[in-house]
Coordinates of C-alpha atoms and ligand atoms in Angstrom, one line a residue:
M1 CA -19.0 -9.2 -3.0
A2 CA -18.9 -5.4 -3.4
T3 CA -15.7 -3.2 -3.3
A4 CA -16.5 -0.2 -1.3
R5 CA -13.8 2.2 0.6
A6 CA -13.4 1.8 4.3
K7 CA -16.3 2.1 5.5
L8 CA -17.6 1.9 9.6
N9 CA -20.7 0.3 9.6
G10 CA -21.0 -0.4 14.2
K11 CA -22.0 -4.3 13.8
S12 CA -19.1 -5.2 10.7
E13 CA -15.8 -6.0 11.9
I14 CA -12.9 -4.7 9.5
Y15 CA -10.1 -7.9 9.2
K16 CA -6.7 -7.3 8.0
N17 CA -3.9 -9.2 6.6
Y18 CA -1.7 -10.9 8.4
I19 CA 2.2 -9.3 7.3
G20 CA 5.7 -11.0 9.0
G21 CA 3.3 -11.2 12.1
R22 CA 1.5 -8.2 11.9
W23 CA -2.1 -7.7 10.4
V24 CA -2.1 -4.6 8.7
K25 CA -4.5 -2.5 6.7
P26 CA -3.9 -3.5 3.2
A27 CA -1.4 -0.6 1.4
S28 CA -4.2 0.4 -1.0
G29 CA -6.5 1.4 1.8
V30 CA -9.5 -0.7 -0.1
L31 CA -11.6 -3.0 2.1
M32 CA -14.1 -6.0 0.5
E33 CA -17.2 -7.1 1.5
N34 CA -18.3 -10.2 2.5
R35 CA -22.0 -10.6 3.2
N36 CA -23.9 -13.8 3.9
P37 CA -25.4 -16.0 1.5
A38 CA -29.1 -16.7 2.7
N39 CA -29.4 -13.4 3.5
I40 CA -27.3 -10.3 1.8
R41 CA -28.4 -8.0 5.1
D42 CA -25.8 -10.0 6.9
L43 CA -22.8 -8.1 6.5
V44 CA -20.3 -10.5 8.0
G45 CA -17.7 -8.0 7.6
L46 CA -14.9 -5.8 5.3
F47 CA -12.3 -7.3 5.0
P48 CA -8.9 -6.3 2.5
A49 CA -8.8 -5.6 -1.4
S50 CA -5.1 -6.3 -0.9
T51 CA -2.9 -5.4 -4.1
A52 CA 0.9 -6.4 -5.5
E53 CA 2.6 -4.4 -3.1
D54 CA 0.8 -6.3 -0.2
V55 CA 1.7 -9.5 -1.8
D56 CA 5.7 -7.6 -2.2
A57 CA 5.9 -7.1 1.9
A58 CA 4.4 -10.2 2.3
V59 CA 6.8 -11.9 0.4
N60 CA 9.7 -10.8 2.2
A61 CA 8.2 -11.6 5.9
A62 CA 8.2 -15.0 3.9
I63 CA 11.6 -15.3 3.1
E64 CA 13.1 -13.1 6.2
A65 CA 11.6 -16.4 8.6
F66 CA 11.9 -19.1 6.4
P67 CA 16.5 -19.4 7.9
K68 CA 15.2 -20.0 11.5
W69 CA 11.7 -22.6 10.7
K70 CA 14.6 -24.2 8.2
A71 CA 16.4 -25.1 11.0
M72 CA 13.6 -25.8 13.6
P73 CA 13.6 -29.7 14.4
A74 CA 10.6 -31.0 12.6
P75 CA 9.4 -32.2 15.8
K76 CA 9.7 -28.7 17.6
R77 CA 7.5 -27.6 14.4
A78 CA 4.8 -30.6 14.8
E79 CA 4.6 -29.3 18.5
I80 CA 2.9 -26.5 17.1
L81 CA 1.1 -28.3 14.9
Y82 CA -0.6 -30.1 18.1
R83 CA -1.5 -27.7 19.6
L84 CA -2.5 -25.7 17.0
G85 CA -5.2 -28.6 16.8
Q86 CA -6.1 -28.7 20.4
I87 CA -7.4 -25.2 19.5
L88 CA -9.4 -26.3 16.6
I89 CA -11.3 -28.0 18.5
E90 CA -11.9 -25.5 21.1
R91 CA -12.8 -23.1 18.6
K92 CA -14.7 -25.7 16.9
E93 CA -18.4 -24.5 16.9
Q94 CA -17.8 -20.8 16.2
F95 CA -15.7 -21.6 13.3
A96 CA -18.1 -23.9 11.8
T97 CA -20.3 -21.0 12.7
D98 CA -18.9 -18.0 10.9
M99 CA -18.3 -20.7 7.5
T100 CA -22.0 -21.4 7.5
R101 CA -23.0 -18.1 7.9
E102 CA -19.8 -15.9 4.7
M103 CA -20.5 -19.3 2.8
G104 CA -23.9 -21.0 3.5
K105 CA -23.4 -24.7 4.2
V106 CA -25.3 -26.4 6.4
L107 CA -24.2 -25.6 9.4
K108 CA -23.7 -30.1 10.5
E109 CA -21.3 -29.9 7.3
S110 CA -19.2 -26.7 9.1
R111 CA -18.5 -28.6 11.2
G112 CA -17.2 -31.7 8.9
D113 CA -14.9 -29.0 7.2
V114 CA -13.7 -27.3 11.0
Q115 CA -12.5 -31.1 11.7
E116 CA -11.2 -32.0 8.3
A117 CA -8.7 -28.9 9.6
I118 CA -8.0 -30.2 13.8
D119 CA -7.8 -34.3 11.8
M120 CA -5.4 -33.4 8.5
T121 CA -2.9 -31.4 11.6
F122 CA -3.0 -34.1 13.5
Y123 CA -2.1 -35.7 11.4
T124 CA 0.1 -33.8 9.5
A125 CA 2.0 -33.5 13.4
G126 CA 2.9 -37.7 13.6
E127 CA 4.5 -36.9 10.1
G128 CA 7.8 -34.4 12.2
R129 CA 8.7 -37.4 13.6
R130 CA 8.9 -39.8 9.9
L131 CA 9.7 -37.2 7.7
H132 CA 11.6 -39.9 6.4
G133 CA 13.9 -40.1 3.8
Y134 CA 16.5 -43.1 2.9
T135 CA 19.5 -45.2 2.9
T136 CA 20.9 -47.2 -0.6
P137 CA 24.1 -49.1 -1.2
S138 CA 26.5 -46.9 -3.3
E139 CA 27.8 -48.8 -6.3
L140 CA 31.4 -48.6 -5.1
P141 CA 32.9 -49.7 -1.8
E142 CA 33.0 -47.4 1.7
K143 CA 30.6 -44.8 0.2
M144 CA 27.6 -44.4 1.8
A145 CA 24.9 -42.9 -0.1
M146 CA 21.5 -41.7 1.1
C147 CA 18.4 -39.2 0.7
M148 CA 15.8 -36.7 3.0
R149 CA 13.3 -34.6 2.3
Q150 CA 14.2 -30.8 2.6
P151 CA 11.5 -27.3 2.4
V152 CA 11.1 -26.0 -0.5
G153 CA 10.5 -22.3 0.1
I154 CA 8.8 -19.8 -0.1
C155 CA 4.8 -21.6 -0.9
S156 CA 1.5 -19.3 -2.3
L157 CA -1.3 -20.8 -1.5
I158 CA -4.9 -19.5 -3.5
T159 CA -7.4 -21.7 -2.3
P160 CA -11.5 -21.9 -3.1
W161 CA -14.5 -20.7 -0.9
N162 CA -15.9 -24.4 -0.9
F163 CA -14.3 -26.0 1.8
P164 CA -12.3 -22.8 3.8
M165 CA -10.7 -23.8 6.2
A166 CA -10.2 -27.5 4.9
I167 CA -8.4 -26.9 2.0
P168 CA -6.0 -23.9 3.6
S169 CA -5.1 -27.0 5.6
W170 CA -3.8 -29.6 3.2
K171 CA -2.1 -27.1 2.0
M172 CA -0.7 -25.2 5.0
M173 CA -0.2 -28.3 7.1
P174 CA 2.6 -29.9 4.8
A175 CA 4.3 -27.3 3.7
L176 CA 4.7 -26.3 7.8
V177 CA 5.8 -29.8 8.5
C178 CA 8.3 -29.3 6.0
G179 CA 10.1 -26.4 6.6
N180 CA 8.6 -23.5 4.8
T181 CA 6.9 -20.6 5.1
L182 CA 3.9 -19.3 2.6
I183 CA 1.4 -16.7 2.1
I184 CA -2.3 -18.0 2.2
K185 CA -4.3 -15.6 -0.3
P186 CA -8.4 -16.8 0.4
A187 CA -11.1 -17.2 -1.3
E188 CA -13.2 -13.3 -2.0
D189 CA -15.9 -15.1 -0.5
T190 CA -14.7 -16.7 2.3
P191 CA -11.7 -14.3 3.9
L192 CA -13.2 -15.3 7.4
S193 CA -12.7 -19.0 7.9
T194 CA -8.8 -18.6 7.5
I195 CA -8.6 -16.1 9.0
N196 CA -9.7 -18.1 12.0
L197 CA -7.0 -20.9 10.4
V198 CA -4.5 -18.2 10.6
K199 CA -5.0 -16.7 13.9
A200 CA -5.4 -20.4 15.7
A201 CA -1.5 -21.3 14.1
E202 CA -0.4 -17.5 15.3
E203 CA -1.7 -18.6 19.6
A204 CA -1.0 -21.9 18.7
G205 CA 2.5 -20.6 18.1
V206 CA 3.7 -20.2 14.5
P207 CA 6.8 -17.3 14.8
A208 CA 5.9 -14.4 12.6
G209 CA 7.2 -14.4 8.8
V210 CA 5.5 -18.2 9.2
I211 CA 2.7 -18.2 7.3
N212 CA 1.4 -14.6 6.3
I213 CA -3.0 -13.6 4.7
V214 CA -2.9 -11.8 2.1
M215 CA -6.7 -11.4 1.2
G216 CA -8.5 -9.8 -1.8
K217 CA -9.5 -10.4 -5.5
G218 CA -8.1 -13.9 -8.1
E219 CA -6.3 -10.9 -10.8
D220 CA -4.8 -8.6 -7.7
A221 CA -4.4 -10.3 -5.2
G222 CA -3.8 -13.8 -6.3
A223 CA -2.3 -13.1 -9.9
P224 CA 1.1 -11.7 -8.1
L225 CA 1.5 -15.4 -6.3
T226 CA 2.1 -16.4 -9.5
R227 CA 4.6 -14.3 -10.3
N228 CA 6.9 -12.9 -7.4
P229 CA 10.0 -14.1 -8.2
G230 CA 11.6 -15.0 -4.4
I231 CA 8.3 -18.1 -4.6
R232 CA 8.9 -21.2 -5.6
L233 CA 6.3 -23.2 -5.0
V234 CA 1.7 -22.6 -6.2
S235 CA -0.6 -23.9 -5.0
F236 CA -4.1 -24.0 -6.8
T237 CA -7.7 -25.6 -6.4
G238 CA -10.5 -23.8 -8.2
S239 CA -11.4 -23.7 -11.3
T240 CA -9.8 -25.4 -14.2
D241 CA -10.1 -22.6 -16.2
T242 CA -7.9 -19.9 -13.4
G243 CA -5.5 -23.1 -12.2
R244 CA -4.3 -23.2 -16.1
I245 CA -3.7 -19.5 -15.9
V246 CA -1.6 -20.4 -12.7
A247 CA -0.3 -22.3 -14.7
E248 CA 1.5 -21.0 -17.2
K249 CA 2.3 -17.9 -15.2
A250 CA 3.9 -19.8 -12.5
A251 CA 5.9 -21.8 -15.6
R252 CA 7.6 -18.5 -16.3
T253 CA 9.7 -18.1 -13.6
G254 CA 10.2 -21.8 -13.4
K255 CA 7.9 -22.9 -9.7
I256 CA 6.6 -25.4 -9.0
C257 CA 3.0 -25.7 -9.5
S258 CA 0.4 -28.1 -7.6
L259 CA -3.5 -28.4 -9.3
E260 CA -6.2 -28.7 -8.0
M261 CA -9.4 -28.4 -10.5
G262 CA -12.5 -29.6 -11.2
G263 CA -14.8 -33.2 -11.8
K264 CA -17.8 -34.1 -13.2
N265 CA -18.4 -36.9 -11.3
V266 CA -20.8 -39.9 -12.0
I267 CA -22.5 -42.4 -9.6
M268 CA -22.7 -45.5 -11.3
V269 CA -26.3 -47.3 -10.3
M270 CA -26.6 -50.8 -11.9
D271 CA -29.9 -53.4 -12.2
D272 CA -28.2 -55.2 -8.4
A273 CA -28.0 -51.8 -6.6
D274 CA -29.7 -51.2 -3.3
L275 CA -32.0 -48.7 -4.7
E276 CA -31.8 -46.8 -1.2
L277 CA -29.1 -46.3 -0.6
A278 CA -28.3 -45.6 -4.0
A279 CA -31.0 -42.7 -3.8
E280 CA -29.7 -41.4 -0.2
G281 CA -25.6 -41.3 -1.8
A282 CA -27.0 -39.2 -4.0
I283 CA -28.7 -36.8 -2.5
W284 CA -26.3 -36.1 -0.2
G285 CA -23.7 -36.1 -3.3
A286 CA -25.9 -33.7 -5.7
F287 CA -27.1 -31.7 -3.2
G288 CA -25.2 -31.3 -0.3
T289 CA -22.7 -28.6 -0.1
S290 CA -25.7 -27.9 -2.8
G291 CA -23.8 -29.2 -5.3
Q292 CA -20.7 -26.6 -5.1
R293 CA -17.9 -29.7 -4.7
C294 CA -16.0 -30.1 -7.0
T295 CA -16.3 -34.1 -6.2
A296 CA -20.1 -33.5 -6.1
S297 CA -22.5 -36.1 -8.0
S298 CA -23.7 -34.4 -11.2
R299 CA -24.5 -37.5 -13.5
I300 CA -25.8 -40.4 -12.3
V301 CA -25.9 -43.7 -14.7
V302 CA -28.6 -45.3 -14.4
H303 CA -29.0 -49.2 -15.1
K304 CA -32.7 -49.6 -17.3
K305 CA -33.6 -52.3 -15.1
A306 CA -33.6 -50.1 -12.6
Y307 CA -33.7 -46.4 -14.4
K308 CA -37.9 -45.8 -13.2
K309 CA -37.8 -47.4 -10.1
F310 CA -34.4 -44.8 -9.3
V311 CA -35.7 -41.5 -10.6
E312 CA -39.5 -42.4 -8.4
K313 CA -36.8 -42.5 -5.3
L314 CA -35.0 -39.7 -5.6
T315 CA -37.9 -37.3 -7.2
G316 CA -39.1 -38.6 -4.0
R317 CA -37.0 -37.4 -1.3
V318 CA -35.6 -34.5 -2.9
K319 CA -39.0 -33.1 -2.5
S320 CA -39.2 -32.9 1.0
L321 CA -35.2 -31.5 1.3
R322 CA -35.5 -27.8 3.6
I323 CA -34.5 -25.4 1.7
G324 CA -32.3 -22.7 4.0
N325 CA -30.9 -20.5 5.9
G326 CA -27.5 -23.3 6.6
L327 CA -27.6 -21.9 10.5
D328 CA -30.8 -23.3 11.3
R329 CA -30.9 -26.9 12.9
K330 CA -33.5 -28.5 10.4
V331 CA -32.7 -27.0 6.9
E332 CA -30.7 -29.4 4.5
V333 CA -29.3 -27.6 1.8
G334 CA -27.9 -23.8 2.0
P335 CA -27.7 -21.5 -0.9
V336 CA -25.4 -21.1 -3.6
I337 CA -21.7 -18.7 -2.8
N338 CA -23.4 -15.4 -5.0
E339 CA -25.3 -14.3 -7.6
D340 CA -22.7 -15.0 -10.1
A341 CA -23.4 -18.1 -9.4
V342 CA -27.0 -18.2 -9.2
R343 CA -27.1 -16.3 -12.9
K344 CA -24.7 -19.5 -13.9
I345 CA -26.6 -22.1 -12.1
L346 CA -29.8 -20.8 -14.4
Y347 CA -27.5 -20.5 -17.5
Y348 CA -27.0 -24.4 -17.2
I349 CA -31.3 -25.2 -16.2
G350 CA -32.0 -23.4 -19.3
V351 CA -29.3 -24.9 -21.3
G352 CA -30.8 -28.0 -20.1
K353 CA -34.4 -27.3 -21.1
D354 CA -33.2 -26.3 -24.6
E355 CA -31.2 -29.6 -24.7
D356 CA -33.3 -31.8 -27.3
G357 CA -34.6 -35.0 -25.4
A358 CA -33.4 -34.4 -21.6
T359 CA -36.6 -33.7 -19.8
L360 CA -36.2 -30.9 -16.5
H361 CA -38.1 -33.5 -14.0
F362 CA -38.0 -31.6 -11.1
G363 CA -36.9 -27.9 -9.9
G364 CA -35.5 -25.8 -12.0
N365 CA -36.4 -21.8 -9.9
R366 CA -34.5 -19.8 -8.3
L367 CA -36.6 -19.2 -5.0
D368 CA -36.6 -15.9 -4.2
R369 CA -40.1 -15.3 -1.8
G370 CA -40.4 -14.8 1.6
D371 CA -38.1 -16.4 3.3
Y372 CA -35.4 -17.0 0.2
K373 CA -35.8 -12.8 -0.5
Y374 CA -32.6 -11.9 0.2
G375 CA -31.1 -15.2 0.3
Y376 CA -29.4 -17.7 -3.8
F377 CA -31.3 -20.2 -3.3
I378 CA -31.8 -22.3 -6.0
E379 CA -34.3 -25.4 -5.7
P380 CA -32.7 -28.4 -6.0
T381 CA -32.1 -29.7 -10.0
I382 CA -33.2 -33.5 -11.4
F383 CA -32.5 -33.6 -15.4
T384 CA -33.8 -36.8 -16.4
D385 CA -33.0 -39.4 -20.2
V386 CA -29.7 -36.9 -20.5
E387 CA -27.7 -38.0 -23.1
P388 CA -24.0 -37.6 -22.4
Q389 CA -23.5 -36.0 -25.2
M390 CA -25.7 -32.8 -23.6
R391 CA -23.5 -29.4 -22.4
I392 CA -25.5 -30.1 -18.4
A393 CA -23.5 -34.1 -18.5
Q394 CA -20.1 -32.9 -20.0
E395 CA -19.4 -28.6 -18.3
E396 CA -19.3 -28.7 -14.1
I397 CA -22.0 -27.2 -13.3
F398 CA -21.3 -26.1 -9.9
G399 CA -24.9 -26.8 -8.5
P400 CA -27.8 -28.7 -7.3
V401 CA -28.0 -29.6 -10.3
V402 CA -28.2 -33.3 -11.0
S403 CA -28.3 -35.8 -14.5
I404 CA -29.6 -38.9 -14.6
I405 CA -28.6 -40.3 -17.5
P406 CA -29.9 -44.3 -18.9
C407 CA -27.7 -47.4 -19.6
R408 CA -27.7 -50.6 -20.5
N409 CA -25.5 -52.3 -18.4
L410 CA -21.7 -51.9 -16.8
E411 CA -19.3 -50.8 -20.5
E412 CA -21.7 -49.1 -20.9
A413 CA -22.0 -46.5 -17.9
I414 CA -17.9 -47.0 -17.7
E415 CA -17.9 -45.2 -20.9
I416 CA -20.2 -42.8 -20.1
G417 CA -18.3 -42.8 -16.4
N418 CA -15.2 -41.4 -18.5
G419 CA -16.1 -39.8 -21.3
V420 CA -15.8 -35.9 -19.6
I421 CA -13.2 -34.2 -19.7
Y422 CA -12.6 -34.4 -15.7
G423 CA -11.0 -37.5 -14.0
L424 CA -11.7 -36.3 -10.0
S425 CA -14.5 -39.7 -8.1
S426 CA -16.3 -42.0 -9.3
S427 CA -18.7 -44.4 -8.5
I428 CA -21.0 -47.1 -8.0
Y429 CA -23.4 -48.8 -6.2
T430 CA -23.5 -52.3 -6.6
Q431 CA -23.7 -55.7 -4.9
D432 CA -22.1 -57.9 -7.7
L433 CA -18.1 -57.8 -7.1
N434 CA -17.6 -58.6 -10.2
R435 CA -18.9 -54.9 -11.1
A436 CA -17.5 -53.3 -9.1
F437 CA -14.2 -54.6 -8.7
R438 CA -14.1 -54.1 -12.7
A439 CA -15.7 -50.2 -12.8
M440 CA -12.6 -49.9 -9.8
E441 CA -10.6 -50.7 -12.6
A442 CA -11.6 -49.4 -15.7
M443 CA -12.0 -45.9 -14.1
N444 CA -8.9 -43.4 -15.3
I445 CA -10.6 -41.0 -12.3
G446 CA -8.8 -40.1 -8.6
I447 CA -11.1 -40.8 -6.3
F448 CA -13.4 -44.2 -6.2
Y449 CA -15.7 -45.6 -3.9
V450 CA -18.1 -48.8 -3.7
N451 CA -21.5 -48.5 -2.6
S452 CA -21.1 -44.8 -1.0
S453 CA -22.1 -41.2 -3.0
T454 CA -18.3 -39.5 -4.3
I455 CA -18.2 -37.8 -1.9
G456 CA -16.5 -38.9 2.0
A457 CA -12.1 -38.3 1.3
E458 CA -9.9 -38.8 4.4
V459 CA -6.5 -36.8 4.9
H460 CA -4.6 -39.9 4.8
L461 CA -6.0 -40.6 1.5
P462 CA -4.5 -39.1 -1.9
F463 CA -7.1 -36.3 -3.1
G464 CA -6.5 -35.0 -6.5
G465 CA -7.6 -35.9 -9.8
T466 CA -6.4 -37.2 -13.7
K467 CA -6.7 -35.0 -16.7
A468 CA -8.0 -31.8 -16.2
T469 CA -8.9 -32.6 -12.5
G470 CA -4.9 -31.6 -11.7
N471 CA -1.0 -31.6 -13.3
G472 CA -0.3 -34.6 -10.9
H473 CA -0.3 -34.0 -8.0
R474 CA -2.0 -35.6 -5.0
E475 CA -2.9 -33.9 -1.5
G476 CA -3.8 -35.4 1.5
A477 CA -2.0 -38.4 2.8
M478 CA 1.2 -37.4 3.4
A479 CA 3.3 -39.5 0.9
T480 CA 2.0 -37.4 -1.5
S481 CA 1.3 -34.4 0.0
L482 CA 5.4 -34.4 0.8
E483 CA 5.9 -34.7 -2.9
I484 CA 4.7 -31.4 -3.2
F485 CA 5.6 -29.3 -0.2
S486 CA 9.4 -31.1 0.2
E487 CA 12.3 -31.8 -2.7
W488 CA 14.4 -34.5 -2.1
K489 CA 18.6 -34.1 -2.0
A490 CA 20.6 -36.9 -3.1
I491 CA 23.8 -37.2 0.0
Y492 CA 26.7 -38.8 -1.1
V493 CA 29.6 -40.2 1.6
D494 CA 32.7 -41.3 0.9
Y495 CA 35.2 -42.7 3.4
S496 CA 37.1 -45.0 1.6
G497 CA 40.2 -42.0 1.4
K498 CA 40.4 -42.3 -2.1
L499 CA 39.1 -41.0 -5.2
Q500 CA 36.7 -42.8 -6.3
K501 CA 34.2 -42.7 -9.5
A502 CA 31.0 -43.4 -10.1
Q503 CA 30.8 -45.7 -13.5
I504 CA 34.2 -45.2 -14.4
D505 CA 35.4 -47.7 -11.9
N506 CA 33.2 -50.3 -12.0
Q507 CA 33.9 -50.7 -16.2
Ligands
ADP1 P1 -14.2 -20.8 -8.0 O1 -13.1 -21.2 -6.8 O2 -15.4 -19.3 -7.3 O3 -14.5 -21.3 -9.3 P2 -11.6 -19.8 -9.1 O4 -10.5 -21.1 -9.1 O5 -11.6 -18.2 -10.2 O6 -12.7 -19.5 -8.8 O7 -10.8 -18.7 -7.8 C1 -9.9 -20.2 -6.7 C2 -8.9 -18.6 -6.7 O8 -8.8 -18.6 -6.9 C3 -9.1 -17.5 -5.6 O9 -9.2 -17.5 -4.4 C4 -9.7 -16.9 -6.4 O10 -9.4 -15.9 -5.9 C5 -8.0 -17.2 -6.7 N1 -7.5 -16.5 -8.5 C6 -8.0 -15.8 -9.4 N2 -8.2 -15.4 -10.5 C7 -6.8 -15.8 -10.0 C8 -5.8 -14.8 -11.4 N3 -6.1 -14.9 -12.4 N4 -4.2 -15.8 -10.5 C9 -4.5 -16.1 -9.9 N5 -4.8 -16.6 -7.7 C10 -6.6 -16.5 -8.9

């Protein structure tokens, strides 16, 4: 995305940051262009290039709004979320269209993204009347012991471009219901979808200063959100490299830090699998969102007895995939996000071609003629006979490129599946219950599917992964996201009327 001085273009809108309940220009006065990745002649809008000055103002607004928001009973906070969910339902089509225009994924998937935000909003709103703590016996007589949740304080949410409304909602809704105030910084490529979410929250009645949005580049607007001492928690989703920088910075001022990062997910196809179903799941997993999901199926490990047939079925289907502008209802695979992504994906395709033994079986090219001329389109690409240690089978490509790896049996499939630095999602296709359960137990990952692709998480189950994918937290499911956005307070009430000493009196 190019950076431009505030240049007024007749049709494109100029957007602002939202700080303390007001839509305001960035302190720098600089705006950034956001263009449609399917057609870069289409300027989506001009968005603030914010800096630490804007972040400081947003943090101050969040600090000011915190005591009142925290004091509002959680069921009341939840009522606002119910209204927000309703607004999202009403605007779903518009928000999905905006999302496809700024991010590229096909309209059906953008609708799914908005729907996930709706699901998360209603699901979290229900928590307003729970937010359970617990009581427990004291070791001393006439003394009561219990614990309750309290908000952590000011939260910064740093989000990626591939799920520009769903991921912000995973963070924003639990943060709000717990009584925190927040600053969100969306990815440079997809600010509009997050603005749509924030505007809907404003309309639903979230008070001024509770939600603030600051847009801009990672180093300029994201980094201050990891440093500002007013911030207590950083919740980040993005690449592993950036996540680690965020964690290091956050640690310097003792912030709570939750990270959701990369994946190199595997589908294991056994010789007894329904190969039609497996091929369908592989297409959806590898080429849905043009392979730009952290849960994308970028490796498919196939039993050698099913290998030839599976590759045939997969290739047959890939050949007929329609690539194009996601706003066209017939299109099944949209563009990738930007020129940098094109370069990175083509680089990895080159690496794959150079690997000794791997075969570029299908695709491998940028599409840049005719309708594709002004977009970032890459053919769905299949490498066959890939070996587990090859770079294309180890590193996250984040594009429509899949590596097919042959295996001899389930044990080998599991070993290959686990043999990467990431641990997000995996799946197995088999009709054998024992194999399914063995794989379920053996995979060192956060999400597992049987007879389904590696994508398709639902909001009420924990989302996240092991190893380089995360740092031990999970989003989604209430129990796990509340663990991020609230802190425990233990309370002892002694009604004996005398000094009682824990550990000492019972000796
Ligand atoms: P991507 O999702 O494109 O792989 P990143 O992981 O770099 O890229 O981006 C995820 C989010 O992190 C984006 O909102 C980006 O602006 C932000 N970001 C990038 N660098 C930093 C940084 N140094 N500090 C804080 N946030 C950053």
